[in-house]
GROMACS .gro file of C-alpha atoms in nm:
model
  196
    1MET     CA    1   5.863   4.181  -2.386
    2ARG     CA    2   5.591   3.961  -2.394
    3GLN     CA    3   5.342   3.879  -2.111
    4MET     CA    4   5.301   3.489  -2.036
    5THR     CA    5   4.967   3.396  -1.895
    6PHE     CA    6   4.900   3.054  -1.802
    7LEU     CA    7   4.559   2.912  -1.859
    8GLY     CA    8   4.524   2.748  -1.529
    9SER     CA    9   4.604   3.055  -1.321
   10LYS     CA   10   4.323   3.277  -1.321
   11ARG     CA   11   3.969   3.149  -1.182
   12THR     CA   12   3.705   3.202  -1.391
   13PRO     CA   13   3.339   3.219  -1.216
   14SER     CA   14   3.104   2.928  -1.277
   15ASN     CA   15   2.757   2.969  -1.383
   16GLY     CA   16   2.620   2.671  -1.149
   17PHE     CA   17   2.512   2.658  -0.796
   18SER     CA   18   2.742   2.552  -0.503
   19LEU     CA   19   2.687   2.232  -0.318
   20ILE     CA   20   2.591   2.483  -0.011
   21GLU     CA   21   2.333   2.669  -0.219
   22VAL     CA   22   2.146   2.329  -0.312
   23VAL     CA   23   2.160   2.198   0.018
   24VAL     CA   24   1.967   2.530   0.150
   25ALA     CA   25   1.735   2.523  -0.122
   26LEU     CA   26   1.647   2.175  -0.071
   27ALA     CA   27   1.619   2.244   0.327
   28VAL     CA   28   1.367   2.529   0.255
   29ILE     CA   29   1.153   2.314   0.024
   30LEU     CA   30   1.135   2.023   0.264
   31LEU     CA   31   1.034   2.284   0.550
   32LEU     CA   32   0.766   2.421   0.329
   33SER     CA   33   0.618   2.067   0.228
   34ALA     CA   34   0.651   1.977   0.608
   35ILE     CA   35   0.434   2.273   0.693
   36ALA     CA   36   0.187   2.242   0.365
   37LEU     CA   37   0.135   1.865   0.382
   38PRO     CA   38  -0.112   1.848   0.657
   39ALA     CA   39  -0.350   2.112   0.546
   40PHE     CA   40  -0.314   1.946   0.181
   41LEU     CA   41  -0.411   1.606   0.323
   42ASN     CA   42  -0.705   1.752   0.535
   43ALA     CA   43  -0.827   1.947   0.222
   44TYR     CA   44  -0.845   1.629   0.009
   45ARG     CA   45  -1.018   1.438   0.277
   46MET     CA   46  -1.270   1.684   0.274
   47TYR     CA   47  -1.281   1.675  -0.101
   48GLN     CA   48  -1.330   1.319  -0.111
   49LEU     CA   49  -1.622   1.313   0.142
   50THR     CA   50  -1.799   1.611  -0.051
   51ASP     CA   51  -1.755   1.401  -0.369
   52ALA     CA   52  -1.892   1.097  -0.222
   53ALA     CA   53  -2.215   1.299  -0.102
   54THR     CA   54  -2.240   1.466  -0.442
   55GLN     CA   55  -2.229   1.111  -0.617
   56PHE     CA   56  -2.478   0.966  -0.371
   57ALA     CA   57  -2.708   1.265  -0.444
   58GLY     CA   58  -2.658   1.234  -0.808
   59ILE     CA   59  -2.748   0.860  -0.824
   60LEU     CA   60  -3.078   0.946  -0.624
   61LYS     CA   61  -3.168   1.189  -0.884
   62PHE     CA   62  -3.102   0.973  -1.152
   63THR     CA   63  -3.331   0.700  -1.001
   64ARG     CA   64  -3.591   0.969  -0.956
   65PHE     CA   65  -3.555   1.071  -1.349
   66GLU     CA   66  -3.580   0.708  -1.407
   67ALA     CA   67  -3.904   0.657  -1.232
   68ILE     CA   68  -4.054   0.968  -1.441
   69ARG     CA   69  -3.923   0.853  -1.764
   70LEU     CA   70  -4.041   0.495  -1.741
   71ASN     CA   71  -4.386   0.599  -1.581
   72LYS     CA   72  -4.357   0.350  -1.306
   73THR     CA   73  -4.214   0.298  -0.956
   74VAL     CA   74  -3.786   0.277  -0.955
   75LYS     CA   75  -3.612   0.187  -0.648
   76CYS     CA   76  -3.254   0.311  -0.546
   77GLN     CA   77  -3.105   0.004  -0.392
   78ILE     CA   78  -2.852   0.025  -0.103
   79GLN     CA   79  -2.647  -0.272   0.024
   80GLN     CA   80  -2.393  -0.270   0.274
   81VAL     CA   81  -2.144  -0.578   0.312
   82ALA     CA   82  -1.976  -0.574   0.656
   83SER     CA   83  -1.632  -0.611   0.572
   84VAL     CA   84  -1.309  -0.421   0.642
   85PRO     CA   85  -1.327  -0.161   0.496
   86PRO     CA   86  -1.704  -0.191   0.452
   87VAL     CA   87  -1.836  -0.178   0.114
   88THR     CA   88  -2.175  -0.027   0.017
   89ASN     CA   89  -2.312  -0.077  -0.333
   90ILE     CA   90  -2.588   0.168  -0.453
   91TRP     CA   91  -2.780   0.126  -0.790
   92ALA     CA   92  -3.090   0.249  -0.986
   93ASP     CA   93  -3.293  -0.066  -1.032
   94SER     CA   94  -3.457   0.022  -1.358
   95ASP     CA   95  -3.605  -0.311  -1.382
   96VAL     CA   96  -3.732  -0.325  -1.008
   97ASP     CA   97  -3.599  -0.696  -0.984
   98GLY     CA   98  -3.373  -0.635  -0.680
   99ILE     CA   99  -3.054  -0.759  -0.862
  100GLU     CA  100  -2.801  -0.542  -0.985
  101ASP     CA  101  -2.750  -0.544  -1.382
  102PRO     CA  102  -2.475  -0.417  -1.574
  103ASN     CA  103  -2.683  -0.179  -1.739
  104GLU     CA  104  -2.800  -0.012  -1.439
  105LYS     CA  105  -2.632   0.302  -1.295
  106GLN     CA  106  -2.407   0.186  -0.992
  107LEU     CA  107  -2.201   0.360  -0.729
  108LEU     CA  108  -1.956   0.170  -0.527
  109PHE     CA  109  -1.830   0.299  -0.183
  110SER     CA  110  -1.529   0.062  -0.075
  111GLY     CA  111  -1.265   0.310   0.068
  112THR     CA  112  -1.259   0.513   0.399
  113VAL     CA  113  -1.554   0.714   0.296
  114ASN     CA  114  -1.846   0.540   0.343
  115LEU     CA  115  -2.220   0.550   0.441
  116VAL     CA  116  -2.229   0.527   0.827
  117PRO     CA  117  -2.530   0.528   1.086
  118ALA     CA  118  -2.653   0.833   1.261
  119ALA     CA  119  -2.482   0.731   1.588
  120ALA     CA  120  -2.147   0.758   1.415
  121VAL     CA  121  -2.165   1.106   1.324
  122PRO     CA  122  -2.144   1.400   1.578
  123GLY     CA  123  -2.424   1.638   1.605
  124ALA     CA  124  -2.668   1.411   1.381
  125ALA     CA  125  -2.933   1.505   1.612
  126GLY     CA  126  -2.928   1.873   1.527
  127LEU     CA  127  -2.953   1.801   1.149
  128ALA     CA  128  -3.326   1.802   1.141
  129ALA     CA  129  -3.340   2.132   1.317
  130ALA     CA  130  -3.095   2.281   1.095
  131ALA     CA  131  -3.256   2.160   0.797
  132GLY     CA  132  -3.603   2.271   0.918
  133VAL     CA  133  -3.761   1.917   0.889
  134PRO     CA  134  -3.955   1.747   1.149
  135ALA     CA  135  -3.778   1.423   1.159
  136LEU     CA  136  -3.517   1.180   0.958
  137ALA     CA  137  -3.533   0.837   0.900
  138THR     CA  138  -3.286   0.619   0.720
  139ILE     CA  139  -3.378   0.346   0.481
  140GLY     CA  140  -3.217   0.094   0.259
  141VAL     CA  141  -3.417   0.078  -0.048
  142VAL     CA  142  -3.572   0.437  -0.186
  143PRO     CA  143  -3.871   0.396  -0.412
  144PHE     CA  144  -3.964   0.674  -0.646
  145ASP     CA  145  -4.313   0.667  -0.801
  146GLN     CA  146  -4.391   0.764  -1.143
  147ARG     CA  147  -4.422   1.131  -1.021
  148GLY     CA  148  -4.084   1.135  -0.904
  149ALA     CA  149  -4.184   1.148  -0.539
  150VAL     CA  150  -4.069   0.915  -0.268
  151ASN     CA  151  -4.305   0.666  -0.160
  152PRO     CA  152  -4.387   0.657   0.147
  153ALA     CA  153  -4.340   0.997   0.167
  154GLN     CA  154  -4.088   1.080   0.452
  155VAL     CA  155  -3.800   1.287   0.482
  156TYR     CA  156  -3.481   1.031   0.465
  157VAL     CA  157  -3.117   1.128   0.558
  158PHE     CA  158  -2.793   0.938   0.464
  159TYR     CA  159  -2.463   1.010   0.637
  160LEU     CA  160  -2.126   0.979   0.507
  161SER     CA  161  -1.820   0.984   0.699
  162ASN     CA  162  -1.432   0.936   0.643
  163GLN     CA  163  -1.358   0.631   0.882
  164GLY     CA  164  -0.991   0.689   0.879
  165ASP     CA  165  -1.000   1.065   0.972
  166PRO     CA  166  -1.324   1.175   1.182
  167SER     CA  167  -1.183   1.553   1.199
  168VAL     CA  168  -1.298   1.615   0.859
  169GLY     CA  169  -1.636   1.615   0.973
  170ALA     CA  170  -1.951   1.440   0.804
  171ARG     CA  171  -2.179   1.490   0.499
  172ALA     CA  172  -2.531   1.422   0.485
  173VAL     CA  173  -2.758   1.359   0.186
  174ILE     CA  174  -3.140   1.450   0.275
  175LEU     CA  175  -3.424   1.318   0.057
  176LEU     CA  176  -3.744   1.515   0.078
  177PRO     CA  177  -4.054   1.347   0.021
  178SER     CA  178  -4.096   1.540  -0.338
  179GLY     CA  179  -3.792   1.378  -0.446
  180SER     CA  180  -3.560   1.695  -0.393
  181VAL     CA  181  -3.224   1.602  -0.270
  182GLN     CA  182  -3.005   1.841  -0.038
  183ILE     CA  183  -2.635   1.801   0.062
  184TRP     CA  184  -2.531   1.922   0.432
  185LYS     CA  185  -2.183   1.927   0.562
  186ALA     CA  186  -2.082   1.900   0.938
  187ASP     CA  187  -1.727   1.993   1.105
  188SER     CA  188  -1.574   1.751   1.349
  189LEU     CA  189  -1.823   1.916   1.644
  190GLY     CA  190  -2.135   1.858   1.447
  191ASN     CA  191  -2.224   2.210   1.312
  192TRP     CA  192  -2.431   2.167   1.039
  193GLN     CA  193  -2.424   2.378   0.710
  194SER     CA  194  -2.601   2.316   0.373
  195ILE     CA  195  -2.398   2.283   0.078
  196SER     CA  196  -2.716   2.257  -0.197
   0.00000   0.00000   0.00000
């Protein structure tokens, strides 16, 4: 006698995931994301701050090389506009007319990372000792002479900070009288360390 089998009576294993497995996997992914997100955002803000300091140092170096190339005094102009958020416009004034021209190298800080006064940076007073220089001054126009030296000869510093998150610390760009540029970083407590 022949055995009859019904197609619908046997259960075949499925190759997909059950709803419970998908929900558990999503819960694990969300939990890991919640743990990792603050660290990622902190690292991103620190990167933004260091990148801004590097770009600022780059335009100072470019202005210095322009002065040497053109064999004349060239100024790096720094103009801050009081707005919310504050805007800082920086350019290498190659034709020394004090006006920003389209063909001059420019840098614009308009977000939360911007140039700030020394009073807004924790431990700013300790930077001179950490850098091994006698005193630091800030300036709005940096003139480089035809040799690439800063004139008048003085050590200048420019502080950068993230206005939205002071816990990432600060960065400082130090300009030495010779025209050499250094970048320093500080944690939120004001402990300074050289980057370059």
